[in-house]
């Protein structure tokens, strides 16, 4: 379990986490240099085996022409709507993620957290019903250097009375074959590029080892200068001892003061990491024949 690193900039966390995790592998890359049409680009992706989940679930398309990038996203939306897409204009990169059971487990877990907070009296019925949890509507960034970049998250959390309903309040990004470095780039796009409405990002990262699957969960936010940074980190697998530093959101994070609360107790909404382990194991890893590190 890591200590909170509230003063540590996001850029320095990449190498530290990578060394700690042993995550030295690169994302699967396919160059679209010299590709002149979207049909040609799609044929190259299909030829790589990306749409066969038994090979890998994440790919990074590099050297993508801007016009082809826009048309390719439209084509993928039509033919493969389940694929989660990211567009990084300045880097000429498109990321594609084919979600599997493990990617979806934190989504189910967050819905469970909402019910837990309601049962505990921390969310009123009106507050609970006002929270919107969905998967991967694409959002366009407007702040440089991410202007016109686009991203679909694994989980998009907002509230129905939000004046910025098209932008999430909280995002969950999950990586299995996607590297930690790439997930951090996603968090920075959300927190620095999309806008102030996005207040927190949860990164859930899994690492496949010979003995089983390791995993971490991190909570990211913005510091006083507006830069993304990691607030808390905990191991999911393996479990190191019975005590963990709590990871939590606030009702302000979740609802932005949308409803005058009459609930009792703290506004601190603690995230139950133990239940995330259970859901990931039972509805994610077990279904594909994997086991977590003990």
mmCIF file of C-alpha atoms in Angstrom:
data_model
loop_
_atom_site.group_PDB
_atom_site.id
_atom_site.type_symbol
_atom_site.label_atom_id
_atom_site.label_comp_id
_atom_site.label_asym_id
_atom_site.label_seq_id
_atom_site.Cartn_x
_atom_site.Cartn_y
_atom_site.Cartn_z
ATOM 1 C CA UNK A 1 0.000 0.000 0.000
ATOM 2 C CA UNK A 2 1.373 3.408 -0.943
ATOM 3 C CA UNK A 3 1.196 6.519 1.137
ATOM 4 C CA UNK A 4 -0.735 9.514 -0.173
ATOM 5 C CA UNK A 5 1.411 11.637 -2.444
ATOM 6 C CA UNK A 6 -0.594 14.827 -2.521
ATOM 7 C CA UNK A 7 2.429 16.969 -3.321
ATOM 8 C CA UNK A 8 3.906 14.723 -5.989
ATOM 9 C CA UNK A 9 3.376 15.847 -9.602
ATOM 10 C CA UNK A 10 1.805 13.360 -11.992
ATOM 11 C CA UNK A 11 4.803 13.278 -14.291
ATOM 12 C CA UNK A 12 7.090 11.885 -11.601
ATOM 13 C CA UNK A 13 4.585 9.209 -10.635
ATOM 14 C CA UNK A 14 4.819 7.435 -13.983
ATOM 15 C CA UNK A 15 8.320 6.077 -13.530
ATOM 16 C CA UNK A 16 7.816 5.337 -9.831
ATOM 17 C CA UNK A 17 4.652 3.311 -10.420
ATOM 18 C CA UNK A 18 6.123 1.571 -13.449
ATOM 19 C CA UNK A 19 9.167 0.434 -11.487
ATOM 20 C CA UNK A 20 7.056 -0.647 -8.545
ATOM 21 C CA UNK A 21 4.703 -2.644 -10.726
ATOM 22 C CA UNK A 22 7.236 -4.172 -13.068
ATOM 23 C CA UNK A 23 5.145 -2.796 -15.934
ATOM 24 C CA UNK A 24 7.873 -2.389 -18.518
ATOM 25 C CA UNK A 25 5.882 -3.682 -21.519
ATOM 26 C CA UNK A 26 4.868 -1.224 -24.208
ATOM 27 C CA UNK A 27 1.346 -0.797 -25.498
ATOM 28 C CA UNK A 28 0.602 -2.739 -28.669
ATOM 29 C CA UNK A 29 1.295 -0.244 -31.462
ATOM 30 C CA UNK A 30 0.153 -0.171 -35.077
ATOM 31 C CA UNK A 31 1.544 2.547 -37.312
ATOM 32 C CA UNK A 32 -0.871 4.098 -39.803
ATOM 33 C CA UNK A 33 1.898 6.012 -41.550
ATOM 34 C CA UNK A 34 1.290 6.143 -45.326
ATOM 35 C CA UNK A 35 -2.298 4.939 -44.860
ATOM 36 C CA UNK A 36 -4.471 6.931 -47.263
ATOM 37 C CA UNK A 37 -8.042 5.817 -46.471
ATOM 38 C CA UNK A 38 -10.188 4.732 -43.548
ATOM 39 C CA UNK A 39 -10.926 1.383 -45.207
ATOM 40 C CA UNK A 40 -7.195 0.733 -45.468
ATOM 41 C CA UNK A 41 -6.724 1.735 -41.820
ATOM 42 C CA UNK A 42 -9.555 -0.553 -40.679
ATOM 43 C CA UNK A 43 -8.125 -3.452 -42.695
ATOM 44 C CA UNK A 44 -4.764 -3.013 -40.982
ATOM 45 C CA UNK A 45 -6.395 -3.019 -37.526
ATOM 46 C CA UNK A 46 -8.416 -6.116 -38.365
ATOM 47 C CA UNK A 47 -5.325 -7.819 -39.752
ATOM 48 C CA UNK A 48 -3.525 -7.242 -36.450
ATOM 49 C CA UNK A 49 -6.080 -9.373 -34.594
ATOM 50 C CA UNK A 50 -7.184 -6.543 -32.278
ATOM 51 C CA UNK A 51 -10.839 -7.523 -32.443
ATOM 52 C CA UNK A 52 -9.909 -10.986 -31.168
ATOM 53 C CA UNK A 53 -9.832 -10.454 -27.393
ATOM 54 C CA UNK A 54 -7.765 -13.583 -26.825
ATOM 55 C CA UNK A 55 -4.755 -11.686 -28.187
ATOM 56 C CA UNK A 56 -4.928 -8.282 -26.505
ATOM 57 C CA UNK A 57 -7.523 -5.723 -25.463
ATOM 58 C CA UNK A 58 -5.704 -2.434 -26.104
ATOM 59 C CA UNK A 59 -3.925 -0.983 -29.109
ATOM 60 C CA UNK A 60 -2.351 2.371 -29.921
ATOM 61 C CA UNK A 61 -2.573 3.575 -33.510
ATOM 62 C CA UNK A 62 0.295 5.952 -34.304
ATOM 63 C CA UNK A 63 1.095 8.421 -37.120
ATOM 64 C CA UNK A 64 -2.621 8.922 -37.832
ATOM 65 C CA UNK A 65 -3.533 11.645 -40.330
ATOM 66 C CA UNK A 66 -6.072 14.076 -38.793
ATOM 67 C CA UNK A 67 -8.727 13.632 -41.475
ATOM 68 C CA UNK A 68 -8.364 9.865 -41.443
ATOM 69 C CA UNK A 69 -8.552 9.935 -37.629
ATOM 70 C CA UNK A 70 -11.969 11.631 -37.628
ATOM 71 C CA UNK A 71 -13.357 9.394 -40.364
ATOM 72 C CA UNK A 72 -11.922 6.268 -38.730
ATOM 73 C CA UNK A 73 -13.645 7.074 -35.425
ATOM 74 C CA UNK A 74 -16.954 7.456 -37.256
ATOM 75 C CA UNK A 75 -16.420 4.150 -39.041
ATOM 76 C CA UNK A 76 -15.527 2.378 -35.793
ATOM 77 C CA UNK A 77 -18.588 3.883 -34.093
ATOM 78 C CA UNK A 78 -20.723 2.262 -36.777
ATOM 79 C CA UNK A 79 -19.007 -1.108 -37.088
ATOM 80 C CA UNK A 80 -17.586 -1.609 -33.574
ATOM 81 C CA UNK A 81 -19.535 0.609 -31.157
ATOM 82 C CA UNK A 82 -18.405 -1.427 -28.149
ATOM 83 C CA UNK A 83 -14.753 -0.457 -28.660
ATOM 84 C CA UNK A 84 -13.709 2.465 -26.439
ATOM 85 C CA UNK A 85 -11.801 5.083 -28.327
ATOM 86 C CA UNK A 86 -9.394 7.906 -27.595
ATOM 87 C CA UNK A 87 -8.043 10.514 -29.990
ATOM 88 C CA UNK A 88 -4.889 12.489 -29.193
ATOM 89 C CA UNK A 89 -4.599 15.005 -32.018
ATOM 90 C CA UNK A 90 -1.222 16.543 -31.227
ATOM 91 C CA UNK A 91 0.401 13.127 -30.808
ATOM 92 C CA UNK A 92 -1.388 11.756 -33.931
ATOM 93 C CA UNK A 93 -2.537 8.791 -31.852
ATOM 94 C CA UNK A 94 -5.795 6.843 -31.580
ATOM 95 C CA UNK A 95 -6.240 4.398 -28.704
ATOM 96 C CA UNK A 96 -8.669 1.481 -28.930
ATOM 97 C CA UNK A 97 -9.796 -0.629 -25.985
ATOM 98 C CA UNK A 98 -11.907 -3.755 -26.295
ATOM 99 C CA UNK A 99 -13.497 -4.008 -22.835
ATOM 100 C CA UNK A 100 -13.578 -7.405 -21.184
ATOM 101 C CA UNK A 101 -15.136 -8.604 -17.924
ATOM 102 C CA UNK A 102 -12.284 -7.168 -15.868
ATOM 103 C CA UNK A 103 -12.700 -3.716 -17.441
ATOM 104 C CA UNK A 104 -16.401 -3.724 -16.538
ATOM 105 C CA UNK A 105 -16.048 -4.877 -12.915
ATOM 106 C CA UNK A 106 -15.207 -1.421 -11.436
ATOM 107 C CA UNK A 107 -18.322 -0.024 -13.132
ATOM 108 C CA UNK A 108 -20.505 -2.528 -11.258
ATOM 109 C CA UNK A 109 -18.551 -1.815 -8.086
ATOM 110 C CA UNK A 110 -19.219 1.929 -8.245
ATOM 111 C CA UNK A 111 -22.968 1.341 -8.534
ATOM 112 C CA UNK A 112 -22.673 -0.852 -5.439
ATOM 113 C CA UNK A 113 -20.858 2.007 -3.670
ATOM 114 C CA UNK A 114 -23.772 4.350 -4.373
ATOM 115 C CA UNK A 115 -26.181 1.894 -2.770
ATOM 116 C CA UNK A 116 -23.855 1.454 0.215
ATOM 117 C CA UNK A 117 -23.695 5.221 0.793
ATOM 118 C CA UNK A 118 -27.487 5.418 0.579
ATOM 119 C CA UNK A 119 -27.970 2.549 3.043
ATOM 120 C CA UNK A 120 -25.474 4.216 5.400
ATOM 121 C CA UNK A 121 -27.524 7.427 5.296
ATOM 122 C CA UNK A 122 -24.860 9.405 3.437
ATOM 123 C CA UNK A 123 -26.957 9.873 0.284
ATOM 124 C CA UNK A 124 -30.631 10.771 0.373
ATOM 125 C CA UNK A 125 -33.037 9.059 -2.071
ATOM 126 C CA UNK A 126 -33.076 12.216 -4.219
ATOM 127 C CA UNK A 127 -29.292 12.361 -4.281
ATOM 128 C CA UNK A 128 -28.983 8.694 -5.159
ATOM 129 C CA UNK A 129 -31.483 8.953 -7.999
ATOM 130 C CA UNK A 130 -29.763 12.057 -9.343
ATOM 131 C CA UNK A 131 -26.437 10.264 -9.955
ATOM 132 C CA UNK A 132 -25.896 9.087 -13.532
ATOM 133 C CA UNK A 133 -23.491 6.190 -14.115
ATOM 134 C CA UNK A 134 -22.937 5.099 -17.690
ATOM 135 C CA UNK A 135 -20.225 3.771 -19.985
ATOM 136 C CA UNK A 136 -18.073 5.626 -22.480
ATOM 137 C CA UNK A 137 -19.898 8.580 -24.059
ATOM 138 C CA UNK A 138 -17.134 10.376 -25.966
ATOM 139 C CA UNK A 139 -16.061 13.781 -24.663
ATOM 140 C CA UNK A 140 -13.995 16.417 -26.501
ATOM 141 C CA UNK A 141 -11.294 18.342 -24.624
ATOM 142 C CA UNK A 142 -11.122 22.105 -25.013
ATOM 143 C CA UNK A 143 -8.071 23.110 -22.977
ATOM 144 C CA UNK A 144 -4.566 23.212 -24.527
ATOM 145 C CA UNK A 145 -2.467 21.198 -25.118
ATOM 146 C CA UNK A 146 -5.400 18.745 -25.361
ATOM 147 C CA UNK A 147 -7.699 20.900 -27.525
ATOM 148 C CA UNK A 148 -9.918 18.680 -29.725
ATOM 149 C CA UNK A 149 -8.606 15.458 -28.199
ATOM 150 C CA UNK A 150 -11.430 12.974 -27.589
ATOM 151 C CA UNK A 151 -11.921 10.200 -25.034
ATOM 152 C CA UNK A 152 -14.419 7.548 -24.032
ATOM 153 C CA UNK A 153 -13.981 6.433 -20.403
ATOM 154 C CA UNK A 154 -14.679 3.019 -18.968
ATOM 155 C CA UNK A 155 -17.145 4.638 -16.563
ATOM 156 C CA UNK A 156 -18.702 8.115 -16.839
ATOM 157 C CA UNK A 157 -20.277 9.500 -13.640
ATOM 158 C CA UNK A 158 -22.304 12.708 -13.585
ATOM 159 C CA UNK A 159 -25.659 13.918 -12.253
ATOM 160 C CA UNK A 160 -28.887 14.468 -14.132
ATOM 161 C CA UNK A 161 -29.399 18.126 -13.165
ATOM 162 C CA UNK A 162 -25.857 19.090 -14.205
ATOM 163 C CA UNK A 163 -25.594 22.042 -16.612
ATOM 164 C CA UNK A 164 -22.614 20.149 -18.101
ATOM 165 C CA UNK A 165 -24.228 16.728 -18.386
ATOM 166 C CA UNK A 166 -22.045 15.961 -21.406
ATOM 167 C CA UNK A 167 -18.990 16.123 -19.128
ATOM 168 C CA UNK A 168 -18.434 13.677 -16.254
ATOM 169 C CA UNK A 169 -17.772 14.645 -12.655
ATOM 170 C CA UNK A 170 -15.865 11.418 -12.003
ATOM 171 C CA UNK A 171 -14.200 9.015 -14.444
ATOM 172 C CA UNK A 172 -12.993 5.452 -14.015
ATOM 173 C CA UNK A 173 -10.276 4.217 -16.385
ATOM 174 C CA UNK A 174 -9.316 0.536 -16.288
ATOM 175 C CA UNK A 175 -6.226 -0.999 -17.834
ATOM 176 C CA UNK A 176 -5.375 -4.637 -18.340
ATOM 177 C CA UNK A 177 -3.109 -4.770 -21.379
ATOM 178 C CA UNK A 178 -2.997 -0.956 -21.446
ATOM 179 C CA UNK A 179 0.144 0.310 -19.714
ATOM 180 C CA UNK A 180 0.145 2.435 -16.597
ATOM 181 C CA UNK A 181 1.829 5.252 -18.522
ATOM 182 C CA UNK A 182 -1.073 5.306 -20.993
ATOM 183 C CA UNK A 183 -3.635 5.359 -18.164
ATOM 184 C CA UNK A 184 -1.881 8.363 -16.631
ATOM 185 C CA UNK A 185 -2.103 10.136 -20.000
ATOM 186 C CA UNK A 186 -5.848 9.426 -19.935
ATOM 187 C CA UNK A 187 -6.163 10.902 -16.430
ATOM 188 C CA UNK A 188 -4.265 14.027 -17.468
ATOM 189 C CA UNK A 189 -6.511 14.490 -20.501
ATOM 190 C CA UNK A 190 -9.616 14.306 -18.293
ATOM 191 C CA UNK A 191 -8.354 16.544 -15.500
ATOM 192 C CA UNK A 192 -6.329 19.072 -17.488
ATOM 193 C CA UNK A 193 -7.911 18.947 -20.915
ATOM 194 C CA UNK A 194 -11.665 18.469 -20.544
ATOM 195 C CA UNK A 195 -12.429 21.124 -17.954
ATOM 196 C CA UNK A 196 -13.075 21.971 -14.335
ATOM 197 C CA UNK A 197 -16.265 19.898 -14.258
ATOM 198 C CA UNK A 198 -14.136 16.742 -14.103
ATOM 199 C CA UNK A 199 -12.899 16.651 -10.521
ATOM 200 C CA UNK A 200 -11.628 13.106 -9.914
ATOM 201 C CA UNK A 201 -10.319 10.136 -11.914
ATOM 202 C CA UNK A 202 -9.994 6.595 -10.589
ATOM 203 C CA UNK A 203 -7.323 4.468 -12.289
ATOM 204 C CA UNK A 204 -7.621 0.705 -11.859
ATOM 205 C CA UNK A 205 -4.634 -1.135 -13.312
ATOM 206 C CA UNK A 206 -4.027 -4.880 -13.565
ATOM 207 C CA UNK A 207 -0.725 -6.636 -14.226
ATOM 208 C CA UNK A 208 -0.594 -10.241 -15.357
ATOM 209 C CA UNK A 209 2.137 -12.234 -13.612
ATOM 210 C CA UNK A 210 3.119 -15.902 -13.815
ATOM 211 C CA UNK A 211 1.642 -16.528 -10.362
ATOM 212 C CA UNK A 212 -1.565 -14.551 -10.973
ATOM 213 C CA UNK A 213 -2.884 -11.026 -11.446
ATOM 214 C CA UNK A 214 -1.657 -8.010 -9.487
ATOM 215 C CA UNK A 215 -3.641 -4.784 -9.316
ATOM 216 C CA UNK A 216 -3.715 -1.228 -8.004
ATOM 217 C CA UNK A 217 -6.324 1.514 -7.578
ATOM 218 C CA UNK A 218 -5.416 5.197 -7.626
ATOM 219 C CA UNK A 219 -7.408 8.388 -7.084
ATOM 220 C CA UNK A 220 -6.289 11.381 -9.146
ATOM 221 C CA UNK A 221 -7.282 15.031 -8.883
ATOM 222 C CA UNK A 222 -5.956 18.529 -9.655
ATOM 223 C CA UNK A 223 -3.521 20.531 -7.539
ATOM 224 C CA UNK A 224 -3.632 24.294 -6.965
ATOM 225 C CA UNK A 225 -2.024 24.975 -10.357
ATOM 226 C CA UNK A 226 -4.545 22.808 -12.214
ATOM 227 C CA UNK A 227 -2.134 19.932 -12.894
ATOM 228 C CA UNK A 228 -3.174 16.302 -12.459
ATOM 229 C CA UNK A 229 -1.665 14.468 -9.507
ATOM 230 C CA UNK A 230 -2.173 11.214 -7.648
ATOM 231 C CA UNK A 231 -3.939 11.667 -4.302
ATOM 232 C CA UNK A 232 -4.143 8.110 -2.950
ATOM 233 C CA UNK A 233 -2.993 4.682 -4.029
ATOM 234 C CA UNK A 234 -3.816 1.199 -2.725
ATOM 235 C CA UNK A 235 -2.954 -2.288 -3.868
ATOM 236 C CA UNK A 236 -5.817 -4.510 -4.925
ATOM 237 C CA UNK A 237 -3.751 -7.663 -5.360
ATOM 238 C CA UNK A 238 -1.757 -8.931 -3.586
ATOM 239 C CA UNK A 239 -3.219 -7.782 -0.277
ATOM 240 C CA UNK A 240 -0.546 -6.557 2.142
ATOM 241 C CA UNK A 241 -1.961 -6.694 5.657
ATOM 242 C CA UNK A 242 -5.415 -5.888 7.041
ATOM 243 C CA UNK A 243 -5.040 -2.081 7.189
ATOM 244 C CA UNK A 244 -5.257 0.262 4.234
ATOM 245 C CA UNK A 245 -5.387 4.008 3.863
ATOM 246 C CA UNK A 246 -8.980 4.874 2.876
ATOM 247 C CA UNK A 247 -9.705 6.200 -0.601
ATOM 248 C CA UNK A 248 -12.715 8.463 -0.683
ATOM 249 C CA UNK A 249 -14.730 10.961 -2.685
ATOM 250 C CA UNK A 250 -16.873 13.785 -1.322
ATOM 251 C CA UNK A 251 -20.486 14.644 -2.043
ATOM 252 C CA UNK A 252 -19.173 17.800 -3.700
ATOM 253 C CA UNK A 253 -17.164 15.595 -6.086
ATOM 254 C CA UNK A 254 -20.234 13.528 -6.859
ATOM 255 C CA UNK A 255 -23.017 16.123 -7.034
ATOM 256 C CA UNK A 256 -21.392 19.579 -7.071
ATOM 257 C CA UNK A 257 -23.932 20.822 -4.522
ATOM 258 C CA UNK A 258 -26.800 19.988 -6.878
ATOM 259 C CA UNK A 259 -29.160 18.981 -4.060
ATOM 260 C CA UNK A 260 -29.367 20.460 -0.581
ATOM 261 C CA UNK A 261 -28.606 17.383 1.479
ATOM 262 C CA UNK A 262 -30.653 16.287 4.468
ATOM 263 C CA UNK A 263 -28.564 13.152 4.986
ATOM 264 C CA UNK A 264 -26.670 12.535 8.180
ATOM 265 C CA UNK A 265 -22.995 12.006 8.854
ATOM 266 C CA UNK A 266 -19.833 12.932 7.005
ATOM 267 C CA UNK A 267 -19.731 14.194 3.435
ATOM 268 C CA UNK A 268 -16.735 11.907 2.950
ATOM 269 C CA UNK A 269 -17.806 8.976 0.762
ATOM 270 C CA UNK A 270 -15.340 6.191 1.431
ATOM 271 C CA UNK A 271 -14.661 3.697 -1.351
ATOM 272 C CA UNK A 272 -14.702 0.077 -0.183
ATOM 273 C CA UNK A 273 -11.581 -1.461 -1.715
ATOM 274 C CA UNK A 274 -12.355 -4.909 -0.257
ATOM 275 C CA UNK A 275 -15.634 -5.081 -2.183
ATOM 276 C CA UNK A 276 -13.819 -4.026 -5.366
ATOM 277 C CA UNK A 277 -11.493 -7.000 -4.892
ATOM 278 C CA UNK A 278 -14.478 -9.318 -4.552
ATOM 279 C CA UNK A 279 -16.268 -7.973 -7.638
ATOM 280 C CA UNK A 280 -13.105 -7.990 -9.773
ATOM 281 C CA UNK A 281 -12.387 -11.573 -8.740
ATOM 282 C CA UNK A 282 -15.912 -12.957 -9.115
ATOM 283 C CA UNK A 283 -17.199 -11.034 -12.141
ATOM 284 C CA UNK A 284 -13.920 -10.346 -13.922
ATOM 285 C CA UNK A 285 -10.935 -12.585 -13.369
ATOM 286 C CA UNK A 286 -12.794 -15.827 -12.599
ATOM 287 C CA UNK A 287 -14.794 -15.581 -15.808
ATOM 288 C CA UNK A 288 -11.643 -15.622 -17.917
ATOM 289 C CA UNK A 289 -9.802 -18.224 -15.867
ATOM 290 C CA UNK A 290 -7.433 -15.865 -14.029
ATOM 291 C CA UNK A 291 -6.691 -15.643 -10.319
ATOM 292 C CA UNK A 292 -5.464 -12.692 -8.230
ATOM 293 C CA UNK A 293 -2.169 -12.823 -6.414
ATOM 294 C CA UNK A 294 -2.850 -13.736 -2.758
#
